[in-house]
Tab-separated table of C-alpha atoms in Angstrom:
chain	number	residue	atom	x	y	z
A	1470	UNK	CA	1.282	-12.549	-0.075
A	1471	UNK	CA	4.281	-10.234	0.587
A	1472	UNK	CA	5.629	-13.160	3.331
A	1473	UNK	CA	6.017	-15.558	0.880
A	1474	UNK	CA	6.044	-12.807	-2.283
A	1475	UNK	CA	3.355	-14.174	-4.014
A	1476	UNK	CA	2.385	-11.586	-6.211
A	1477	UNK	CA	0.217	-13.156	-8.224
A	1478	UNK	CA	-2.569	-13.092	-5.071
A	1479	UNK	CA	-3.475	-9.811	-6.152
A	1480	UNK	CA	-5.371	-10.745	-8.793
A	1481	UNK	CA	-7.140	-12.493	-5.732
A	1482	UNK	CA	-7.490	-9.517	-3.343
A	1483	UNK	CA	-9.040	-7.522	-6.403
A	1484	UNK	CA	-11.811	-10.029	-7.120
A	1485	UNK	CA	-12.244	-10.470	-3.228
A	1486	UNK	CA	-12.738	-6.003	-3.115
A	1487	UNK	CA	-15.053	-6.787	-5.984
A	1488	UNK	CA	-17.354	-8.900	-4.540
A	1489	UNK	CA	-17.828	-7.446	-1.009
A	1490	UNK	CA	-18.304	-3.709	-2.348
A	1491	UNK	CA	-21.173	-5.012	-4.940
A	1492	UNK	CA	-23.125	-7.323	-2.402
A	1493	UNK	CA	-22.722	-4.527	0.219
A	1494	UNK	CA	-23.213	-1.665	-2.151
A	1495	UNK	CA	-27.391	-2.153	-2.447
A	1496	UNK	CA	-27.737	1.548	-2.309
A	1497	UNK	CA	-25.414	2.022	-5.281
A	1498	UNK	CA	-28.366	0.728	-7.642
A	1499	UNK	CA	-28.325	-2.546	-9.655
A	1500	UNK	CA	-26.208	-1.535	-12.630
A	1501	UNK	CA	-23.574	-0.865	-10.415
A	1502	UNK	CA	-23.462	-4.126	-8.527
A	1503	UNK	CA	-24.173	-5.879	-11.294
A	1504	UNK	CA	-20.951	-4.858	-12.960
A	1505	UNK	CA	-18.536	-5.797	-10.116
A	1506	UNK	CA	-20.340	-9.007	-9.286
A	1507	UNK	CA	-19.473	-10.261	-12.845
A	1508	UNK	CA	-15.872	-9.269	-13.366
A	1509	UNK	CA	-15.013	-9.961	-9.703
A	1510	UNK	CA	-14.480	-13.505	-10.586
A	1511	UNK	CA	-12.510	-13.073	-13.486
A	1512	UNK	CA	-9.789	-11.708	-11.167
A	1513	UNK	CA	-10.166	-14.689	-8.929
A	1514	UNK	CA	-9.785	-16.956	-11.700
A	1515	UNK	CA	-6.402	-15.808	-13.188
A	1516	UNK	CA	-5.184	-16.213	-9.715
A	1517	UNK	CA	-5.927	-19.651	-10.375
A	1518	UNK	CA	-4.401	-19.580	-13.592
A	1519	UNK	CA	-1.372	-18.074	-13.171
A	1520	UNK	CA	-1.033	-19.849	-9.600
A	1521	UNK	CA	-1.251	-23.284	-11.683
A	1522	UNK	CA	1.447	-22.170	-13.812
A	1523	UNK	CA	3.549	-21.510	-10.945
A	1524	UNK	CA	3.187	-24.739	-9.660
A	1525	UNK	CA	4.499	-26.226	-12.588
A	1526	UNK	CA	7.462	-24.236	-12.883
A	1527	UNK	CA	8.732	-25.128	-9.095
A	1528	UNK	CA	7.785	-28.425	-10.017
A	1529	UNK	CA	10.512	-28.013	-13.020
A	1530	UNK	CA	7.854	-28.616	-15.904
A	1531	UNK	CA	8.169	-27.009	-18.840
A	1532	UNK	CA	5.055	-27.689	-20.608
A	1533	UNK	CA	1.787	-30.193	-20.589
A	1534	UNK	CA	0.799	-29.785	-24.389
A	1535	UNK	CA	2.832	-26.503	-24.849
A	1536	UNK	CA	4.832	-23.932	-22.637
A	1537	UNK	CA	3.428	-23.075	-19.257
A	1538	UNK	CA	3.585	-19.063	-20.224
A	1539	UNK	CA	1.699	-19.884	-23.182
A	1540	UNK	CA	-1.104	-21.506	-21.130
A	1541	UNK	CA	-1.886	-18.795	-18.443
A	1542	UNK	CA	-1.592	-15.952	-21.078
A	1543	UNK	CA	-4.407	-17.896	-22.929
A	1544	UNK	CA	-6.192	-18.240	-20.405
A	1545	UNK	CA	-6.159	-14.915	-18.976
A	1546	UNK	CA	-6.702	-13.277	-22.659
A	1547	UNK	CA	-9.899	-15.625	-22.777
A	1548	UNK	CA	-11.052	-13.790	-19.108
A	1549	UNK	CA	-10.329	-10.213	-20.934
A	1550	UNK	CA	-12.357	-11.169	-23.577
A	1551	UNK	CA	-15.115	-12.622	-21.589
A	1552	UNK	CA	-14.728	-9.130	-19.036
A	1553	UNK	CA	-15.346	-7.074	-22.245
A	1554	UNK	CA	-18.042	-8.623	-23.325
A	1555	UNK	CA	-19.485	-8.785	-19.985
A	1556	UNK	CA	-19.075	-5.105	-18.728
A	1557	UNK	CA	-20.570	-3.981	-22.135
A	1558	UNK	CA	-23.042	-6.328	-22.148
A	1559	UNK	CA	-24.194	-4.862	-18.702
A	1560	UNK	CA	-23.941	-1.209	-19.502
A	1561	UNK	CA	-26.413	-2.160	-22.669
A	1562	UNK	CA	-28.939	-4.058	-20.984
A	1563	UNK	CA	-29.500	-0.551	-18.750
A	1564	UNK	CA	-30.002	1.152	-21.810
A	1565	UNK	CA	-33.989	0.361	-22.505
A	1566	UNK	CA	-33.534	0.313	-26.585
A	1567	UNK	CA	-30.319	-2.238	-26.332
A	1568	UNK	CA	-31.451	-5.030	-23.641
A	1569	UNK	CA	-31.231	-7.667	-26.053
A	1570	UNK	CA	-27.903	-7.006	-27.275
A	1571	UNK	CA	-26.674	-6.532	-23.835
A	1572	UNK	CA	-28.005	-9.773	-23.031
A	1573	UNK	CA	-26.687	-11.780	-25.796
A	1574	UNK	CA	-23.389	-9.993	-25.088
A	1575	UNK	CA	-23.361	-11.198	-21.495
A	1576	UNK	CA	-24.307	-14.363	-22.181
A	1577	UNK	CA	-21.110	-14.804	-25.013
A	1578	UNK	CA	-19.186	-13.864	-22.204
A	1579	UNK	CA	-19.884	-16.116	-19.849
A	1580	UNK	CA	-20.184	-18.814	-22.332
A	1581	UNK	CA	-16.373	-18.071	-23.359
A	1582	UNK	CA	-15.597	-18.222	-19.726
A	1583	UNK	CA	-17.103	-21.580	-19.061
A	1584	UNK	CA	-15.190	-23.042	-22.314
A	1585	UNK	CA	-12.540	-21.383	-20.734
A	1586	UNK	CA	-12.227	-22.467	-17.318
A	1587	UNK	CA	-13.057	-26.418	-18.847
A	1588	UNK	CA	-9.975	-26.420	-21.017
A	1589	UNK	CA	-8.168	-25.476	-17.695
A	1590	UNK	CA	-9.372	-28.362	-15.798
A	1591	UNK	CA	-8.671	-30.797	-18.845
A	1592	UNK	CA	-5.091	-29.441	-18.331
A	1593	UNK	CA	-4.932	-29.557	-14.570
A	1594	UNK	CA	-5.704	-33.414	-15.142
A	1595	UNK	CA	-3.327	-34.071	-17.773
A	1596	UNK	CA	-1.035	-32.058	-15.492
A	1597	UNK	CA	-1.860	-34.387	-12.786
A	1598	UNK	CA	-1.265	-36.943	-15.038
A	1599	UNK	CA	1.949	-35.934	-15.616
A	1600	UNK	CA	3.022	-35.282	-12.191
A	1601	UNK	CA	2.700	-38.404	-11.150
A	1602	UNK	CA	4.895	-40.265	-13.488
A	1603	UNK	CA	7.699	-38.763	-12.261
A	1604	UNK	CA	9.221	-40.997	-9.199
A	1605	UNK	CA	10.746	-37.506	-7.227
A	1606	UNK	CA	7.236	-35.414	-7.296
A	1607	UNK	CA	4.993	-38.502	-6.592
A	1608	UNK	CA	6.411	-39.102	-3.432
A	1609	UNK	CA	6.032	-35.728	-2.220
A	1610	UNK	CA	4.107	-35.700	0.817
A	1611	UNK	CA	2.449	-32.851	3.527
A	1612	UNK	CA	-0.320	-30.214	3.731
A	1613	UNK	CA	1.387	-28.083	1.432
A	1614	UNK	CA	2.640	-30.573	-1.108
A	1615	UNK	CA	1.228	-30.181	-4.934
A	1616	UNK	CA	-1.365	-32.923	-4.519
A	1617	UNK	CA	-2.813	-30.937	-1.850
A	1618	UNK	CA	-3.133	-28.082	-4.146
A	1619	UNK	CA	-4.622	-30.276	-7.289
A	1620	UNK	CA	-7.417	-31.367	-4.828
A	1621	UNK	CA	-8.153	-27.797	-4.025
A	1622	UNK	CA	-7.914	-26.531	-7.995
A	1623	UNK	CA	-10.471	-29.583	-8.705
A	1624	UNK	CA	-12.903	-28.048	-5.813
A	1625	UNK	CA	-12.293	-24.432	-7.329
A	1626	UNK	CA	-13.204	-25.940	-10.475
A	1627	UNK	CA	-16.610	-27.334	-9.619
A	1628	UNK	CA	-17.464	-23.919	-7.693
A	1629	UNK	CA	-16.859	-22.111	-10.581
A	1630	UNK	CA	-18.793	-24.356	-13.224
A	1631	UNK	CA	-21.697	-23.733	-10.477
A	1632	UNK	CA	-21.319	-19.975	-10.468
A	1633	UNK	CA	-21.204	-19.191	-14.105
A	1634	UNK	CA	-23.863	-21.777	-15.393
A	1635	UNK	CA	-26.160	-19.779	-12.381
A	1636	UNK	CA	-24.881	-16.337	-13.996
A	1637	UNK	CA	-25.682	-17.803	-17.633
A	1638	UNK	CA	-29.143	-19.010	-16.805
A	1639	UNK	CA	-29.621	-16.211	-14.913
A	1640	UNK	CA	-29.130	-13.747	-18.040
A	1641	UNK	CA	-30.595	-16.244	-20.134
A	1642	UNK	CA	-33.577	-15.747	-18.504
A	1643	UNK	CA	-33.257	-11.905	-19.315
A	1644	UNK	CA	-33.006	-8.764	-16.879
A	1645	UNK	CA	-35.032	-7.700	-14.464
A	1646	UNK	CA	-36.872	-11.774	-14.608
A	1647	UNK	CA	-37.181	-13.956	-11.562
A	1648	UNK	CA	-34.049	-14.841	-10.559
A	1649	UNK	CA	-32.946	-11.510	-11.048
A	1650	UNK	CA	-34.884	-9.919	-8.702
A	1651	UNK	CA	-34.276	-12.374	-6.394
A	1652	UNK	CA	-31.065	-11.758	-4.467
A	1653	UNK	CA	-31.342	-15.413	-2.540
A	1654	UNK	CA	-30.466	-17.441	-5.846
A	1655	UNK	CA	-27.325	-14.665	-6.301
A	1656	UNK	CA	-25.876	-14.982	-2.429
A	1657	UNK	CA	-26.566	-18.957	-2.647
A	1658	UNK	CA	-24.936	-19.305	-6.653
A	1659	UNK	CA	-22.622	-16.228	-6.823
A	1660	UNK	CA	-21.502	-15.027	-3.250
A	1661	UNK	CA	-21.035	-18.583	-1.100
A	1662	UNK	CA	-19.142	-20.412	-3.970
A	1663	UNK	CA	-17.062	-17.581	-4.233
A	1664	UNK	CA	-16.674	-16.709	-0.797
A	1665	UNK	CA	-15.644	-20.655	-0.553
A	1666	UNK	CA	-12.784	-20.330	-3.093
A	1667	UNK	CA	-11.190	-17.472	-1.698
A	1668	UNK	CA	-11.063	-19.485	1.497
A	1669	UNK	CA	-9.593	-22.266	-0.142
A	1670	UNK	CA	-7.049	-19.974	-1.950
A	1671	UNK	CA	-5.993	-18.796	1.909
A	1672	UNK	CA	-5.859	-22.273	3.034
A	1673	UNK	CA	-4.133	-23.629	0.589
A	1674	UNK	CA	-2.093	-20.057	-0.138
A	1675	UNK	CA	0.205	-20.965	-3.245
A	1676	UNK	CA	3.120	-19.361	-1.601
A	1677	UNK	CA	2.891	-22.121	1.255
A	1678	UNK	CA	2.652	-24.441	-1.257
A	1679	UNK	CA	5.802	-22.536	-3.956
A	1680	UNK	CA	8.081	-22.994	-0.643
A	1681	UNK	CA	7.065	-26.323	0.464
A	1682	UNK	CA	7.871	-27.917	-3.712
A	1683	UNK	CA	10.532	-25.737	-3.762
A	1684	UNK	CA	12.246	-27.515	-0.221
A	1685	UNK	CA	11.377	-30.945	-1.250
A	1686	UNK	CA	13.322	-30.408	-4.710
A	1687	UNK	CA	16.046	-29.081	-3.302
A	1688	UNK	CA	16.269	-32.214	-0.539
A	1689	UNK	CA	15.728	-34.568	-3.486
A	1690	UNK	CA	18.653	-33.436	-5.245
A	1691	UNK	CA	21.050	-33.168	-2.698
A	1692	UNK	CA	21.057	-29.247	-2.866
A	1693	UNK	CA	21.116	-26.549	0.452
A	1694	UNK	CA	17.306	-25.380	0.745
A	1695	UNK	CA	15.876	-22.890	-1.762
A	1696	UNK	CA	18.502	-23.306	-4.479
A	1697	UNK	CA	16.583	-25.569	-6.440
A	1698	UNK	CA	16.176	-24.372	-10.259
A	1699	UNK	CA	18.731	-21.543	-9.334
């Protein structure tokens, strides 16, 4: 992150923090873990989000339906929305008179945040789309090209749509049920997709990627490396 000053991995590192202290943190008690193991990732997500967007800028697009800024501050106000409703949805359900509200609140949120996340892939497509009409970006080739990048954001995708339709049945289902007192179906739904997209973030680390566009645009127009869109 500060090699290539990509910033925007913080949102990353904070979800990653998340997620080890609540599955490591049984002694804290459930509420607790329960918390950080539902916003954690929301974090990871705008990563996502606002790593997309960069993508397109390097990539000199302006807009795929509208502006670019437009999109990830959407987006992101859609995970603050879905965070609120989570964290207070949480806090009720450990208050004995309020479990149902809590529930229904948690359940809004992640319902928001799978509506969410599918409008983002419908994008990334039509992005895609996009992409590869243009003759100078199509031919872009390498480990670190944008293509590379699409394939890992449609991977992300998938592990998310299996995280948060786990975390909606799993509420659904109400607190303190089955799967909620079974920590397997959270380490095998939650924790490994999860841990799996923060690899794929490293892998495929959007600054490696930023500098990589960012070259091949400046060969394609004839300009020294790195003054592309300058």
């Amino acid at each position: 992150m500060i090699w290539k000053r990509s910033w925007l991995m913080l949102w990353l590192i904070i979800g990653i923090i998340l997620e080890v202290t609540a599955f490591f943190q049984n002694s804290a008690g459930n509420g607790v873990q329960s918390v950080q193991v539902i916003i954690a990732p929301i974090f990871i997500a705008a990563s996502v989000y606002v790593s997309f967007s960069g993508l397109l800028k390097n990539l000199e697009i302006d807009k795929i339906g509208f502006n670019r800024k437009a999109q990830s501050f959407l987006f992101i106000v859609g995970d603050i929305a879905s965070f609120g409703l989570q964290v207070a949805g949480v806090v009720l359900q450990m208050i004995e008179d309020n479990k149902s509200l809590g529930q229904g609140l948690i359940i809004t949120g992640f319902i928001i945040q799978i509506v969410s996340f599918c409008c983002f892939i419908a994008l990334v497509i039509s992005g895609h789309r996009t992409i590869n009409t243009t003759v100078i970006q199509a031919t872009m080739q390498g480990y670190y090209c944008w293509k590379s990048y699409f394939k890992a954001l449609y991977v992300i995708a998938v592990l998310f749509f299996i995280r948060n339709v786990f975390r909606l049945i799993e509420y659904g289902q109400g607190y303190g049920k089955y799967i909620f007192n079974h920590a397997v179906f959270a380490y095998i739904f939650d924790a490994a997709p999860m841990l799996i997209v923060c690899a794929i973030l490293v892998l495929v680390h959007p600054g490696f990627v930023y500098a990589r566009v960012q070259k091949f645009m400046s060969e394609s127009k004839g300009f020294p490396e790195g003054s592309a869109g300058r």
